[in-house]
mmCIF file of C-alpha atoms and ligand atoms in Angstrom:
data_model
loop_
_atom_site.group_PDB
_atom_site.id
_atom_site.type_symbol
_atom_site.label_atom_id
_atom_site.label_comp_id
_atom_site.label_asym_id
_atom_site.label_seq_id
_atom_site.Cartn_x
_atom_site.Cartn_y
_atom_site.Cartn_z
ATOM 1 C CA MET A 1 3.347 -3.987 -11.876
ATOM 2 C CA LYS A 2 1.293 -1.202 -12.487
ATOM 3 C CA ASN A 3 1.520 -1.639 -16.204
ATOM 4 C CA GLU A 4 1.251 -5.277 -16.185
ATOM 5 C CA LEU A 5 -2.010 -4.792 -14.325
ATOM 6 C CA ARG A 6 -3.420 -2.054 -15.932
ATOM 7 C CA HIS A 7 -2.406 -2.607 -19.856
ATOM 8 C CA GLY A 8 -2.372 -6.271 -20.093
ATOM 9 C CA ARG A 9 -4.168 -6.575 -23.674
ATOM 10 C CA LEU A 10 -3.790 -9.798 -23.426
ATOM 11 C CA LYS A 11 -5.174 -10.405 -20.070
ATOM 12 C CA PHE A 12 -8.200 -7.981 -21.328
ATOM 13 C CA ILE A 13 -9.025 -10.272 -24.015
ATOM 14 C CA SER A 14 -8.746 -13.245 -21.931
ATOM 15 C CA PHE A 15 -11.496 -11.962 -19.668
ATOM 16 C CA LEU A 16 -13.526 -10.835 -22.509
ATOM 17 C CA ILE A 17 -13.248 -14.647 -23.787
ATOM 18 C CA ILE A 18 -13.951 -16.026 -20.015
ATOM 19 C CA ASP A 19 -17.115 -13.553 -20.333
ATOM 20 C CA LEU A 20 -18.371 -14.746 -23.886
ATOM 21 C CA LEU A 21 -18.330 -18.548 -22.932
ATOM 22 C CA CYS A 22 -20.144 -17.604 -20.019
ATOM 23 C CA VAL A 23 -22.924 -16.115 -22.069
ATOM 24 C CA VAL A 24 -22.957 -19.335 -24.039
ATOM 25 C CA LEU A 25 -23.000 -21.736 -21.184
ATOM 26 C CA ALA A 26 -25.787 -19.632 -19.256
ATOM 27 C CA ASN A 27 -27.925 -19.960 -22.268
ATOM 28 C CA VAL A 28 -27.136 -23.291 -22.804
ATOM 29 C CA LEU A 29 -28.207 -24.240 -18.844
ATOM 30 C CA ALA A 30 -31.021 -21.925 -19.166
ATOM 31 C CA VAL A 31 -32.546 -23.691 -22.463
ATOM 32 C CA ARG A 32 -31.991 -27.148 -20.654
ATOM 33 C CA LEU A 33 -33.469 -26.143 -16.977
ATOM 34 C CA TYR A 34 -36.529 -24.560 -18.364
ATOM 35 C CA LEU A 35 -36.856 -27.310 -20.906
ATOM 36 C CA GLY A 36 -36.407 -29.880 -18.276
ATOM 37 C CA ILE A 37 -39.464 -28.545 -15.911
ATOM 38 C CA SER A 38 -41.641 -27.316 -18.393
ATOM 39 C CA SER A 39 -43.822 -28.846 -21.234
ATOM 40 C CA VAL A 40 -43.280 -25.791 -23.780
ATOM 41 C CA LYS A 41 -42.301 -26.572 -27.052
ATOM 42 C CA TYR A 42 -38.875 -24.489 -27.675
ATOM 43 C CA SER A 43 -35.819 -25.711 -28.842
ATOM 44 C CA MET A 44 -31.891 -24.667 -28.597
ATOM 45 C CA GLU A 45 -32.158 -23.982 -32.225
ATOM 46 C CA GLU A 46 -34.971 -21.668 -31.732
ATOM 47 C CA HIS A 47 -32.893 -19.974 -29.018
ATOM 48 C CA LEU A 48 -29.720 -19.685 -31.266
ATOM 49 C CA PRO A 49 -30.677 -16.299 -32.514
ATOM 50 C CA VAL A 50 -30.691 -14.804 -28.842
ATOM 51 C CA ILE A 51 -27.355 -16.439 -27.995
ATOM 52 C CA TYR A 52 -25.631 -14.588 -30.954
ATOM 53 C CA LEU A 53 -27.313 -11.359 -30.078
ATOM 54 C CA MET A 54 -26.367 -11.454 -26.498
ATOM 55 C CA LEU A 55 -22.600 -12.374 -27.642
ATOM 56 C CA CYS A 56 -22.716 -9.083 -29.627
ATOM 57 C CA VAL A 57 -24.335 -6.885 -26.929
ATOM 58 C CA ASP A 58 -22.041 -8.165 -24.557
ATOM 59 C CA ILE A 59 -18.831 -7.440 -26.721
ATOM 60 C CA ILE A 60 -20.352 -3.749 -26.944
ATOM 61 C CA VAL A 61 -21.232 -3.496 -23.646
ATOM 62 C CA THR A 62 -17.628 -4.228 -22.592
ATOM 63 C CA ALA A 63 -16.582 -1.973 -25.257
ATOM 64 C CA ALA A 64 -18.639 1.005 -24.511
ATOM 65 C CA PHE A 65 -19.013 1.007 -20.912
ATOM 66 C CA ASN A 66 -15.429 -0.205 -20.113
ATOM 67 C CA THR A 67 -16.834 -2.787 -17.885
ATOM 68 C CA LEU A 68 -13.511 -4.428 -17.696
ATOM 69 C CA ARG A 69 -11.809 -1.869 -16.656
ATOM 70 C CA GLU A 70 -8.702 -2.611 -13.962
ATOM 71 C CA VAL A 71 -10.363 -5.452 -13.424
ATOM 72 C CA LEU A 72 -7.310 -7.482 -11.928
ATOM 73 C CA ARG A 73 -7.346 -4.382 -9.186
ATOM 74 C CA ARG A 74 -10.809 -4.759 -8.217
ATOM 75 C CA ARG A 75 -11.673 -5.894 -4.784
ATOM 76 C CA LYS A 76 -14.547 -8.454 -4.531
ATOM 77 C CA ARG A 77 -17.161 -6.189 -3.593
ATOM 78 C CA ILE A 78 -16.445 -3.922 -6.385
ATOM 79 C CA GLU A 79 -16.150 -7.114 -8.566
ATOM 80 C CA ILE A 80 -20.058 -8.142 -7.827
ATOM 81 C CA LEU A 81 -21.124 -4.526 -8.519
ATOM 82 C CA GLU A 82 -19.292 -4.388 -11.799
ATOM 83 C CA THR A 83 -20.184 -7.653 -12.674
ATOM 84 C CA PHE A 84 -24.036 -6.875 -12.162
ATOM 85 C CA LYS A 85 -23.681 -3.441 -13.650
ATOM 86 C CA HIS A 86 -22.599 -5.392 -16.881
ATOM 87 C CA VAL A 87 -25.281 -7.967 -16.584
ATOM 88 C CA VAL A 88 -28.127 -5.292 -16.305
ATOM 89 C CA ILE A 89 -26.959 -3.131 -19.039
ATOM 90 C CA SER A 90 -26.454 -6.113 -21.514
ATOM 91 C CA PHE A 91 -30.363 -7.229 -20.409
ATOM 92 C CA VAL A 92 -31.569 -3.715 -20.990
ATOM 93 C CA LEU A 93 -30.006 -3.324 -24.451
ATOM 94 C CA LEU A 94 -31.000 -6.668 -25.284
ATOM 95 C CA ALA A 95 -34.348 -6.004 -24.330
ATOM 96 C CA MET A 96 -34.473 -2.740 -26.453
ATOM 97 C CA VAL A 97 -33.086 -4.561 -29.767
ATOM 98 C CA LEU A 98 -35.876 -7.434 -29.136
ATOM 99 C CA PHE A 99 -38.116 -4.627 -28.562
ATOM 100 C CA THR A 100 -37.629 -2.197 -31.673
ATOM 101 C CA THR A 101 -37.090 -5.314 -34.160
ATOM 102 C CA LYS A 102 -40.544 -6.532 -32.888
ATOM 103 C CA SER A 103 -38.818 -10.157 -32.446
ATOM 104 C CA GLY A 104 -39.338 -10.572 -28.709
ATOM 105 C CA ALA A 105 -42.644 -12.845 -29.108
ATOM 106 C CA ASP A 106 -40.266 -15.193 -30.843
ATOM 107 C CA TYR A 107 -38.123 -16.342 -27.798
ATOM 108 C CA SER A 108 -38.733 -17.319 -24.308
ATOM 109 C CA ARG A 109 -38.811 -14.540 -21.904
ATOM 110 C CA VAL A 110 -38.340 -17.091 -19.193
ATOM 111 C CA ILE A 111 -35.258 -18.389 -20.656
ATOM 112 C CA VAL A 112 -33.712 -14.890 -21.476
ATOM 113 C CA PHE A 113 -34.270 -13.952 -17.913
ATOM 114 C CA LEU A 114 -32.986 -17.089 -16.475
ATOM 115 C CA ALA A 115 -29.988 -16.984 -18.573
ATOM 116 C CA TYR A 116 -29.063 -13.434 -17.419
ATOM 117 C CA ALA A 117 -29.297 -14.800 -13.943
ATOM 118 C CA LEU A 118 -27.143 -17.547 -14.473
ATOM 119 C CA GLU A 119 -24.670 -15.397 -16.521
ATOM 120 C CA PHE A 120 -24.187 -13.186 -13.665
ATOM 121 C CA PHE A 121 -23.321 -15.884 -11.327
ATOM 122 C CA LEU A 122 -21.031 -17.428 -13.930
ATOM 123 C CA MET A 123 -19.364 -14.452 -14.832
ATOM 124 C CA LEU A 124 -18.375 -13.914 -11.306
ATOM 125 C CA GLY A 125 -17.046 -17.188 -10.509
ATOM 126 C CA CYS A 126 -15.265 -17.581 -13.577
ATOM 127 C CA ARG A 127 -13.732 -14.023 -13.683
ATOM 128 C CA TYR A 128 -12.741 -14.924 -9.607
ATOM 129 C CA ILE A 129 -11.125 -17.911 -10.796
ATOM 130 C CA TRP A 130 -9.154 -16.620 -13.623
ATOM 131 C CA LYS A 131 -7.793 -13.532 -11.382
ATOM 132 C CA LYS A 132 -6.773 -15.964 -8.734
ATOM 133 C CA ILE A 133 -4.541 -17.865 -11.265
ATOM 134 C CA LEU A 134 -3.204 -14.697 -13.061
ATOM 135 C CA MET A 135 -2.398 -13.362 -10.004
ATOM 136 C CA ARG A 136 -0.716 -16.431 -8.573
ATOM 137 C CA ALA A 137 1.480 -16.423 -11.672
ATOM 138 C CA TYR A 138 2.984 -13.006 -10.218
ATOM 139 C CA TRP A 139 3.237 -14.216 -6.483
ATOM 140 C CA LYS A 140 3.478 -17.595 -5.471
ATOM 141 C CA ASN A 141 1.100 -18.010 -2.411
ATOM 142 C CA ASN A 142 2.193 -18.684 0.875
ATOM 143 C CA SER A 143 0.628 -18.897 4.369
ATOM 144 C CA ASP A 144 2.943 -16.531 5.932
ATOM 145 C CA SER A 145 2.825 -13.884 3.284
ATOM 146 C CA ALA A 146 2.849 -9.852 3.324
ATOM 147 C CA LEU A 147 2.837 -6.516 1.822
ATOM 148 C CA LEU A 148 5.462 -4.722 3.208
ATOM 149 C CA MET A 149 5.035 -0.806 3.215
ATOM 150 C CA THR A 150 8.300 0.959 4.002
ATOM 151 C CA THR A 151 10.386 3.812 2.479
ATOM 152 C CA ASP A 152 12.601 3.457 -0.324
ATOM 153 C CA SER A 153 15.701 3.611 1.882
ATOM 154 C CA PHE A 154 14.739 1.114 4.243
ATOM 155 C CA ALA A 155 13.187 -1.498 1.727
ATOM 156 C CA THR A 156 16.129 -3.812 1.349
ATOM 157 C CA GLU A 157 16.751 -4.069 4.969
ATOM 158 C CA ALA A 158 13.152 -4.479 5.719
ATOM 159 C CA LEU A 159 13.312 -7.419 3.044
ATOM 160 C CA SER A 160 15.961 -9.173 4.822
ATOM 161 C CA ASP A 161 15.002 -8.643 8.219
ATOM 162 C CA LEU A 162 11.443 -10.290 7.517
ATOM 163 C CA ARG A 163 12.745 -12.841 5.336
ATOM 164 C CA LYS A 164 14.951 -13.952 8.282
ATOM 165 C CA THR A 165 11.903 -14.718 10.199
ATOM 166 C CA GLY A 166 10.227 -16.763 7.424
ATOM 167 C CA VAL A 167 7.978 -14.178 6.007
ATOM 168 C CA GLU A 168 7.360 -14.077 2.157
ATOM 169 C CA VAL A 169 6.929 -10.594 0.991
ATOM 170 C CA LYS A 170 4.715 -10.670 -1.973
ATOM 171 C CA SER A 171 4.641 -7.075 -2.615
ATOM 172 C CA ILE A 172 6.525 -3.661 -1.805
ATOM 173 C CA PHE A 173 4.627 -0.623 -1.498
ATOM 174 C CA LEU A 174 6.544 2.287 -1.165
ATOM 175 C CA LEU A 175 5.941 5.857 0.605
ATOM 176 C CA ASP A 176 7.216 7.642 -2.353
ATOM 177 C CA SER A 177 8.492 5.378 -5.069
ATOM 178 C CA LYS A 178 11.071 6.232 -8.004
ATOM 179 C CA GLY A 179 9.119 4.109 -10.435
ATOM 180 C CA GLN A 180 10.779 0.834 -9.261
ATOM 181 C CA LYS A 181 9.354 -2.511 -11.043
ATOM 182 C CA SER A 182 11.207 -4.383 -8.172
ATOM 183 C CA ILE A 183 13.325 -4.407 -5.328
ATOM 184 C CA GLU A 184 15.184 -7.942 -4.779
ATOM 185 C CA ASP A 185 12.570 -9.878 -7.335
ATOM 186 C CA VAL A 186 9.940 -8.616 -5.191
ATOM 187 C CA PRO A 187 7.229 -6.771 -7.453
ATOM 188 C CA VAL A 188 6.524 -2.748 -6.082
ATOM 189 C CA SER A 189 3.114 -1.993 -6.015
ATOM 190 C CA GLY A 190 2.723 1.231 -8.146
ATOM 191 C CA SER A 191 -0.012 2.876 -6.299
ATOM 192 C CA ILE A 192 -2.169 2.217 -3.029
ATOM 193 C CA GLU A 193 -5.183 0.341 -5.175
ATOM 194 C CA ASP A 194 -2.088 -1.934 -6.419
ATOM 195 C CA ALA A 195 -1.244 -2.424 -2.606
ATOM 196 C CA ILE A 196 -4.708 -2.994 -1.785
ATOM 197 C CA ALA A 197 -5.379 -5.641 -4.746
ATOM 198 C CA VAL A 198 -2.439 -7.871 -3.500
ATOM 199 C CA LEU A 199 -4.801 -7.955 0.023
ATOM 200 C CA GLY A 200 -7.842 -8.545 -1.806
ATOM 201 C CA TRP A 201 -7.240 -11.506 -3.792
ATOM 202 C CA ASP A 202 -5.736 -13.062 -0.590
ATOM 203 C CA LEU A 203 -2.161 -12.970 -1.622
ATOM 204 C CA ALA A 204 -0.632 -11.343 1.371
ATOM 205 C CA LYS A 205 -2.233 -11.992 4.792
ATOM 206 C CA LYS A 206 -0.750 -9.490 6.683
ATOM 207 C CA VAL A 207 0.696 -5.605 6.405
ATOM 208 C CA TYR A 208 4.131 -5.001 7.603
ATOM 209 C CA ILE A 209 5.061 -1.302 7.837
ATOM 210 C CA TYR A 210 8.156 -1.088 8.324
ATOM 211 C CA GLY A 211 10.152 1.886 10.343
ATOM 212 C CA LEU A 212 7.579 4.469 9.584
ATOM 213 C CA ASP A 213 5.932 6.612 11.901
ATOM 214 C CA HIS A 214 1.950 5.885 12.515
ATOM 215 C CA GLN A 215 0.941 9.235 10.671
ATOM 216 C CA MET A 216 2.602 7.763 7.330
ATOM 217 C CA ILE A 217 -0.119 4.772 7.102
ATOM 218 C CA PRO A 218 -2.147 5.754 4.216
ATOM 219 C CA ASP A 219 -6.059 6.022 5.518
ATOM 220 C CA ALA A 220 -7.255 4.026 2.261
ATOM 221 C CA LEU A 221 -4.860 1.067 3.166
ATOM 222 C CA ALA A 222 -5.854 1.034 7.124
ATOM 223 C CA ALA A 223 -9.588 1.059 5.789
ATOM 224 C CA ALA A 224 -8.971 -1.746 3.618
ATOM 225 C CA CYS A 225 -7.241 -3.460 6.052
ATOM 226 C CA LYS A 226 -9.926 -3.218 8.659
ATOM 227 C CA GLU A 227 -12.788 -4.265 5.955
ATOM 228 C CA MET A 228 -10.692 -7.343 4.706
ATOM 229 C CA LYS A 229 -9.484 -7.929 8.725
ATOM 230 C CA VAL A 230 -5.949 -7.891 7.722
ATOM 231 C CA LYS A 231 -3.604 -7.175 10.532
ATOM 232 C CA ILE A 232 -1.050 -4.514 10.339
ATOM 233 C CA ASP A 233 2.284 -4.692 12.235
ATOM 234 C CA LEU A 234 4.038 -1.519 12.810
ATOM 235 C CA VAL A 235 7.758 -3.020 12.872
ATOM 236 C CA ASP A 236 9.685 0.163 14.788
ATOM 237 C CA PHE A 237 12.934 0.776 16.263
ATOM 238 C CA LYS A 238 13.967 3.377 18.816
ATOM 239 C CA TYR A 239 16.906 5.025 16.876
ATOM 240 C CA LYS A 240 18.303 4.083 13.778
ATOM 241 C CA ILE A 241 21.520 5.362 11.716
ATOM 242 C CA ILE A 242 21.436 5.899 8.291
ATOM 243 C CA ASP A 243 23.528 6.855 5.251
ATOM 244 C CA VAL A 244 22.675 10.292 4.175
ATOM 245 C CA LYS A 245 23.213 10.372 0.229
ATOM 246 C CA THR A 246 26.194 12.275 -0.194
ATOM 247 C CA VAL A 247 28.014 13.320 -3.842
ATOM 248 C CA LYS A 248 31.565 14.198 -3.407
ATOM 249 C CA ASN A 249 33.355 16.099 -6.304
ATOM 250 C CA ASP A 250 36.623 14.348 -7.706
ATOM 251 C CA ASP A 251 38.236 18.072 -7.310
ATOM 252 C CA SER A 252 38.140 18.360 -3.588
ATOM 253 C CA ARG A 253 37.664 22.242 -3.847
ATOM 254 C CA TYR A 254 34.107 21.634 -4.746
ATOM 255 C CA GLY A 255 33.266 20.229 -1.579
ATOM 256 C CA SER A 256 30.649 17.654 -1.111
ATOM 257 C CA LEU A 257 26.846 17.503 -1.314
ATOM 258 C CA SER A 258 24.465 15.622 0.691
ATOM 259 C CA PHE A 259 20.715 15.449 0.467
ATOM 260 C CA ILE A 260 17.777 13.638 2.016
ATOM 261 C CA GLU A 261 14.319 13.310 0.548
ATOM 262 C CA GLY A 262 11.016 13.543 2.010
ATOM 263 C CA LYS A 263 9.256 10.344 2.066
ATOM 264 C CA ARG A 264 11.922 7.953 0.416
ATOM 265 C CA ASP A 265 14.751 8.738 3.492
ATOM 266 C CA ILE A 266 12.526 9.797 5.893
ATOM 267 C CA PRO A 267 9.792 7.873 7.929
ATOM 268 C CA PHE A 268 7.699 10.731 9.096
ATOM 269 C CA PRO A 269 6.220 13.948 7.533
ATOM 270 C CA ILE A 270 8.482 16.827 7.836
ATOM 271 C CA ARG A 271 6.998 19.871 9.814
ATOM 272 C CA ARG A 272 9.693 21.765 10.851
ATOM 273 C CA VAL A 273 13.504 22.233 10.428
ATOM 274 C CA TYR A 274 15.873 23.612 13.012
ATOM 275 C CA TRP A 275 19.749 24.156 13.353
ATOM 276 C CA ILE A 276 22.108 25.070 16.399
ATOM 277 C CA THR A 277 25.206 27.035 15.471
ATOM 278 C CA GLU A 278 27.960 29.024 17.290
ATOM 279 C CA THR A 279 28.718 26.749 19.894
ATOM 280 C CA GLU A 280 31.555 25.747 21.983
ATOM 281 C CA ALA A 281 33.093 22.490 22.724
ATOM 282 C CA ASP A 282 32.123 20.500 25.377
ATOM 283 C CA LEU A 283 28.416 22.263 25.223
ATOM 284 C CA HIS A 284 25.531 19.946 26.751
ATOM 285 C CA ARG A 285 22.282 20.236 25.542
ATOM 286 C CA GLY A 286 19.218 18.254 25.196
ATOM 287 C CA HIS A 287 18.056 16.524 28.432
ATOM 288 C CA HIS A 288 14.831 15.659 27.518
ATOM 289 C CA ALA A 289 12.519 13.183 25.471
ATOM 290 C CA HIS A 290 9.691 13.490 22.885
ATOM 291 C CA LYS A 291 6.336 12.132 23.463
ATOM 292 C CA LEU A 292 5.275 12.551 19.557
ATOM 293 C CA ASN A 293 8.443 14.069 17.775
ATOM 294 C CA CYS A 294 10.131 11.962 15.518
ATOM 295 C CA GLN A 295 13.485 13.357 14.324
ATOM 296 C CA LEU A 296 16.409 12.892 12.052
ATOM 297 C CA LEU A 297 19.531 14.508 13.234
ATOM 298 C CA PHE A 298 22.677 15.269 11.436
ATOM 299 C CA CYS A 299 25.935 17.203 11.558
ATOM 300 C CA PRO A 300 27.187 18.788 8.512
ATOM 301 C CA HIS A 301 30.136 20.349 10.406
ATOM 302 C CA GLY A 302 32.148 19.004 13.179
ATOM 303 C CA LYS A 303 31.816 16.463 15.993
ATOM 304 C CA ILE A 304 28.744 15.799 18.312
ATOM 305 C CA ASP A 305 27.827 13.007 20.467
ATOM 306 C CA ILE A 306 24.427 12.302 20.847
ATOM 307 C CA ILE A 307 23.877 10.017 24.129
ATOM 308 C CA LEU A 308 20.438 8.135 24.161
ATOM 309 C CA ASP A 309 18.473 6.511 26.981
ATOM 310 C CA ASP A 310 15.528 3.988 26.845
ATOM 311 C CA GLY A 311 15.346 4.173 30.527
ATOM 312 C CA GLU A 312 17.252 0.843 30.808
ATOM 313 C CA LYS A 313 20.557 1.476 29.002
ATOM 314 C CA LYS A 314 22.406 4.031 27.200
ATOM 315 C CA GLU A 315 24.265 4.256 23.896
ATOM 316 C CA THR A 316 26.314 7.171 22.354
ATOM 317 C CA VAL A 317 26.324 7.551 18.500
ATOM 318 C CA THR A 318 28.731 10.208 17.441
ATOM 319 C CA LEU A 319 27.864 12.054 14.553
ATOM 320 C CA ASP A 320 30.814 13.159 12.762
ATOM 321 C CA GLU A 321 30.388 13.621 8.942
ATOM 322 C CA PRO A 322 27.525 15.088 6.549
ATOM 323 C CA GLY A 323 26.857 11.697 5.628
ATOM 324 C CA LYS A 324 25.639 10.280 8.604
ATOM 325 C CA GLY A 325 22.034 10.852 9.981
ATOM 326 C CA LEU A 326 20.544 9.796 13.268
ATOM 327 C CA LEU A 327 16.675 8.660 13.001
ATOM 328 C CA LEU A 328 15.173 9.142 16.417
ATOM 329 C CA MET A 329 11.537 7.777 17.259
ATOM 330 C CA PRO A 330 9.781 9.589 20.598
ATOM 331 C CA GLY A 331 10.193 8.154 23.890
ATOM 332 C CA LEU A 332 14.258 8.471 23.973
ATOM 333 C CA TRP A 333 16.025 10.497 26.621
ATOM 334 C CA ARG A 334 18.830 12.417 24.810
ATOM 335 C CA GLU A 335 22.082 14.524 25.937
ATOM 336 C CA MET A 336 23.919 16.195 23.062
ATOM 337 C CA ILE A 337 27.612 16.857 23.784
ATOM 338 C CA TRP A 338 29.735 19.130 21.752
ATOM 339 C CA GLN A 339 33.013 17.602 20.826
ATOM 340 C CA GLU A 340 34.405 20.415 18.804
ATOM 341 C CA SER A 341 33.569 23.897 18.594
ATOM 342 C CA GLY A 342 31.744 25.350 15.727
ATOM 343 C CA SER A 343 29.723 21.972 15.304
ATOM 344 C CA VAL A 344 26.441 22.450 13.648
ATOM 345 C CA LEU A 345 23.474 20.349 14.433
ATOM 346 C CA CYS A 346 20.423 19.930 12.014
ATOM 347 C CA VAL A 347 17.240 18.527 13.203
ATOM 348 C CA LEU A 348 14.109 17.562 10.785
ATOM 349 C CA ALA A 349 11.154 16.881 12.983
ATOM 350 C CA SER A 350 7.750 15.399 12.497
ATOM 351 C CA GLU A 351 5.697 17.814 14.948
ATOM 352 C CA TYR A 352 5.464 21.816 14.991
ATOM 353 C CA TYR A 353 7.107 23.157 18.014
ATOM 354 C CA ASP A 354 4.871 22.476 21.248
ATOM 355 C CA PRO A 355 6.797 22.790 24.969
ATOM 356 C CA ASP A 356 3.923 20.287 26.181
ATOM 357 C CA GLU A 357 5.261 17.610 23.931
ATOM 358 C CA TYR A 358 8.701 17.484 25.952
ATOM 359 C CA ILE A 359 9.500 15.722 29.041
ATOM 360 C CA ARG A 360 11.912 17.399 30.615
ATOM 361 C CA ASN A 361 12.428 15.984 34.060
ATOM 362 C CA TYR A 362 13.843 12.483 33.967
ATOM 363 C CA ASP A 363 11.758 10.619 36.699
ATOM 364 C CA GLY A 364 8.812 11.944 34.882
ATOM 365 C CA PHE A 365 10.396 10.402 31.678
ATOM 366 C CA ILE A 366 10.649 6.606 33.177
ATOM 367 C CA ALA A 367 7.192 6.892 34.651
ATOM 368 C CA TYR A 368 6.112 7.998 31.207
ATOM 369 C CA ASN A 369 7.580 5.159 29.631
ATOM 370 C CA ASN A 370 6.628 2.712 32.026
ATOM 371 C CA GLU A 371 2.777 3.990 31.527
ATOM 372 C CA ASP A 372 3.194 4.075 27.996
ATOM 373 C CA GLY A 373 4.589 0.465 28.233
ATOM 374 C CA ARG A 374 1.510 -0.868 30.446
ATOM 375 C CA LYS A 375 -0.645 0.938 27.439
ATOM 376 C CA LYS A 376 1.124 -1.231 24.497
ATOM 377 C CA ASP A 377 1.028 -4.459 26.606
ATOM 378 C CA ASN A 378 -2.948 -4.121 27.408
HETATM 379 C C1 T46 B 401 15.948 18.518 20.449
HETATM 380 C C2 T46 B 401 17.414 18.732 19.990
HETATM 381 C C3 T46 B 401 18.349 18.235 19.431
HETATM 382 C C4 T46 B 401 11.642 27.252 20.047
HETATM 383 O O1 T46 B 401 10.896 27.905 20.371
HETATM 384 N N1 T46 B 401 11.192 26.547 18.674
HETATM 385 C C5 T46 B 401 11.823 25.456 18.284
HETATM 386 O O2 T46 B 401 11.552 24.917 17.269
HETATM 387 C C6 T46 B 401 13.036 24.758 19.120
HETATM 388 C C7 T46 B 401 13.572 23.255 18.244
HETATM 389 C C8 T46 B 401 13.192 25.483 20.299
HETATM 390 N N2 T46 B 401 12.624 26.374 20.315
HETATM 391 C C9 T46 B 401 13.080 27.303 21.693
HETATM 392 C C10 T46 B 401 12.675 26.659 22.854
HETATM 393 C C11 T46 B 401 13.785 27.182 24.076
HETATM 394 O O3 T46 B 401 13.621 28.198 24.540
HETATM 395 O O4 T46 B 401 14.557 27.305 21.882
HETATM 396 C C12 T46 B 401 14.863 27.347 22.972
HETATM 397 C C13 T46 B 401 15.907 26.014 23.201
HETATM 398 O O5 T46 B 401 15.248 24.706 22.813
HETATM 399 P P1 T46 B 401 15.758 23.634 23.684
HETATM 400 O O6 T46 B 401 16.239 24.081 24.998
HETATM 401 O O7 T46 B 401 14.595 22.516 23.536
HETATM 402 O O8 T46 B 401 17.189 23.111 22.755
HETATM 403 P P2 T46 B 401 17.799 21.585 22.968
HETATM 404 O O9 T46 B 401 19.194 21.955 22.215
HETATM 405 O O10 T46 B 401 17.924 21.264 24.460
HETATM 406 O O11 T46 B 401 16.686 20.798 21.982
HETATM 407 C C14 T46 B 401 16.583 21.155 20.725
HETATM 408 C C15 T46 B 401 14.928 20.673 20.410
HETATM 409 O O12 T46 B 401 14.444 21.245 21.440
HETATM 410 C C16 T46 B 401 14.879 19.125 20.708
HETATM 411 O O13 T46 B 401 13.917 18.841 19.985
HETATM 412 O O14 T46 B 401 15.975 16.885 20.214
HETATM 413 O O15 T46 B 401 17.376 20.121 20.147
#
């Protein structure tokens, strides 16, 4: 999509043609209007050289000042400023030409002023309509349309979840894309500007942030949503089992290699890594919850049960292979039970170590969860 929006030469030419048509139309209207209300003797034929000059000036300004730069990605406010800039520069350039050739007196100044004023509004309107037409060719519009922001590893699941609820995802913005153009036929926004453009042109009415910690919402996206009054919905989960990518060698002597990639697999910033080793079977650890810390737990060697308790029900996840990871969001009481001696527990965490961020008392945990629930309900 990035390339389509940025480098579509044909689209650039189409905007230039639209601008030139606006110049002609603005002049025709200005001459008609002025002659309609005044008794000055002036004709369209006399005004024709100005129109030709304005067309040349328009092409020169577009090329020299690159005034159509990223035209499809510009939001409404930027477009107004850019169109205004284009018209003012064109006006100044035309005035300089008329002044240096001493031909200004041959033409009606009022009509030239009026033509530029009309050109501004016509250009703005026509560019807006043309943009809408082009953008809709990428994304057919729908009232329950959304921009989805997530990680690469959650994208397919997030799409299917949203589709089940009738949401049409217009574009996906990945925390860190691998250069994908689309995922399941939904275009991937190559940059934050592309993602915001989808909102700016009313193609997506809502933003779904799927499974990401709030720290991962880019400031620019949050600010754009605030400005455009677009609602951000955080679709979160308490925990999720994820596949840790694992490469196995045909020759078993080479073992296997597992890897986790920052923003692609992990929905939070990694600030700390720790691991627990030299353990005996039936070791019990944990008995706490976190207020802020998001984590990914995995067991590259051995077998460990993780008992998760949200205050209402308990569930057990067994980590027993290097390709299995457990994503834990804050607000879950946990206990880890080592099933085999020597099992290794590794943790990627979103926060630096801070003992105050732990809840180590179960009653305190229930009280904290209720208080947190009340805060969310309000
Ligand atoms: C968790 C599970 C899976 C530090 O000084 N820095 C650190 O980053 C950590 C994690 C611990 N510590 C100290 C604090 C304690 O004196 O290490 C000692 C043992 O920590 P704790 O009793 O919290 O260990 P576990 O096994 O109960 O919990 C740990 C993590 O703390 C916790 O975040 O989720 O592993």
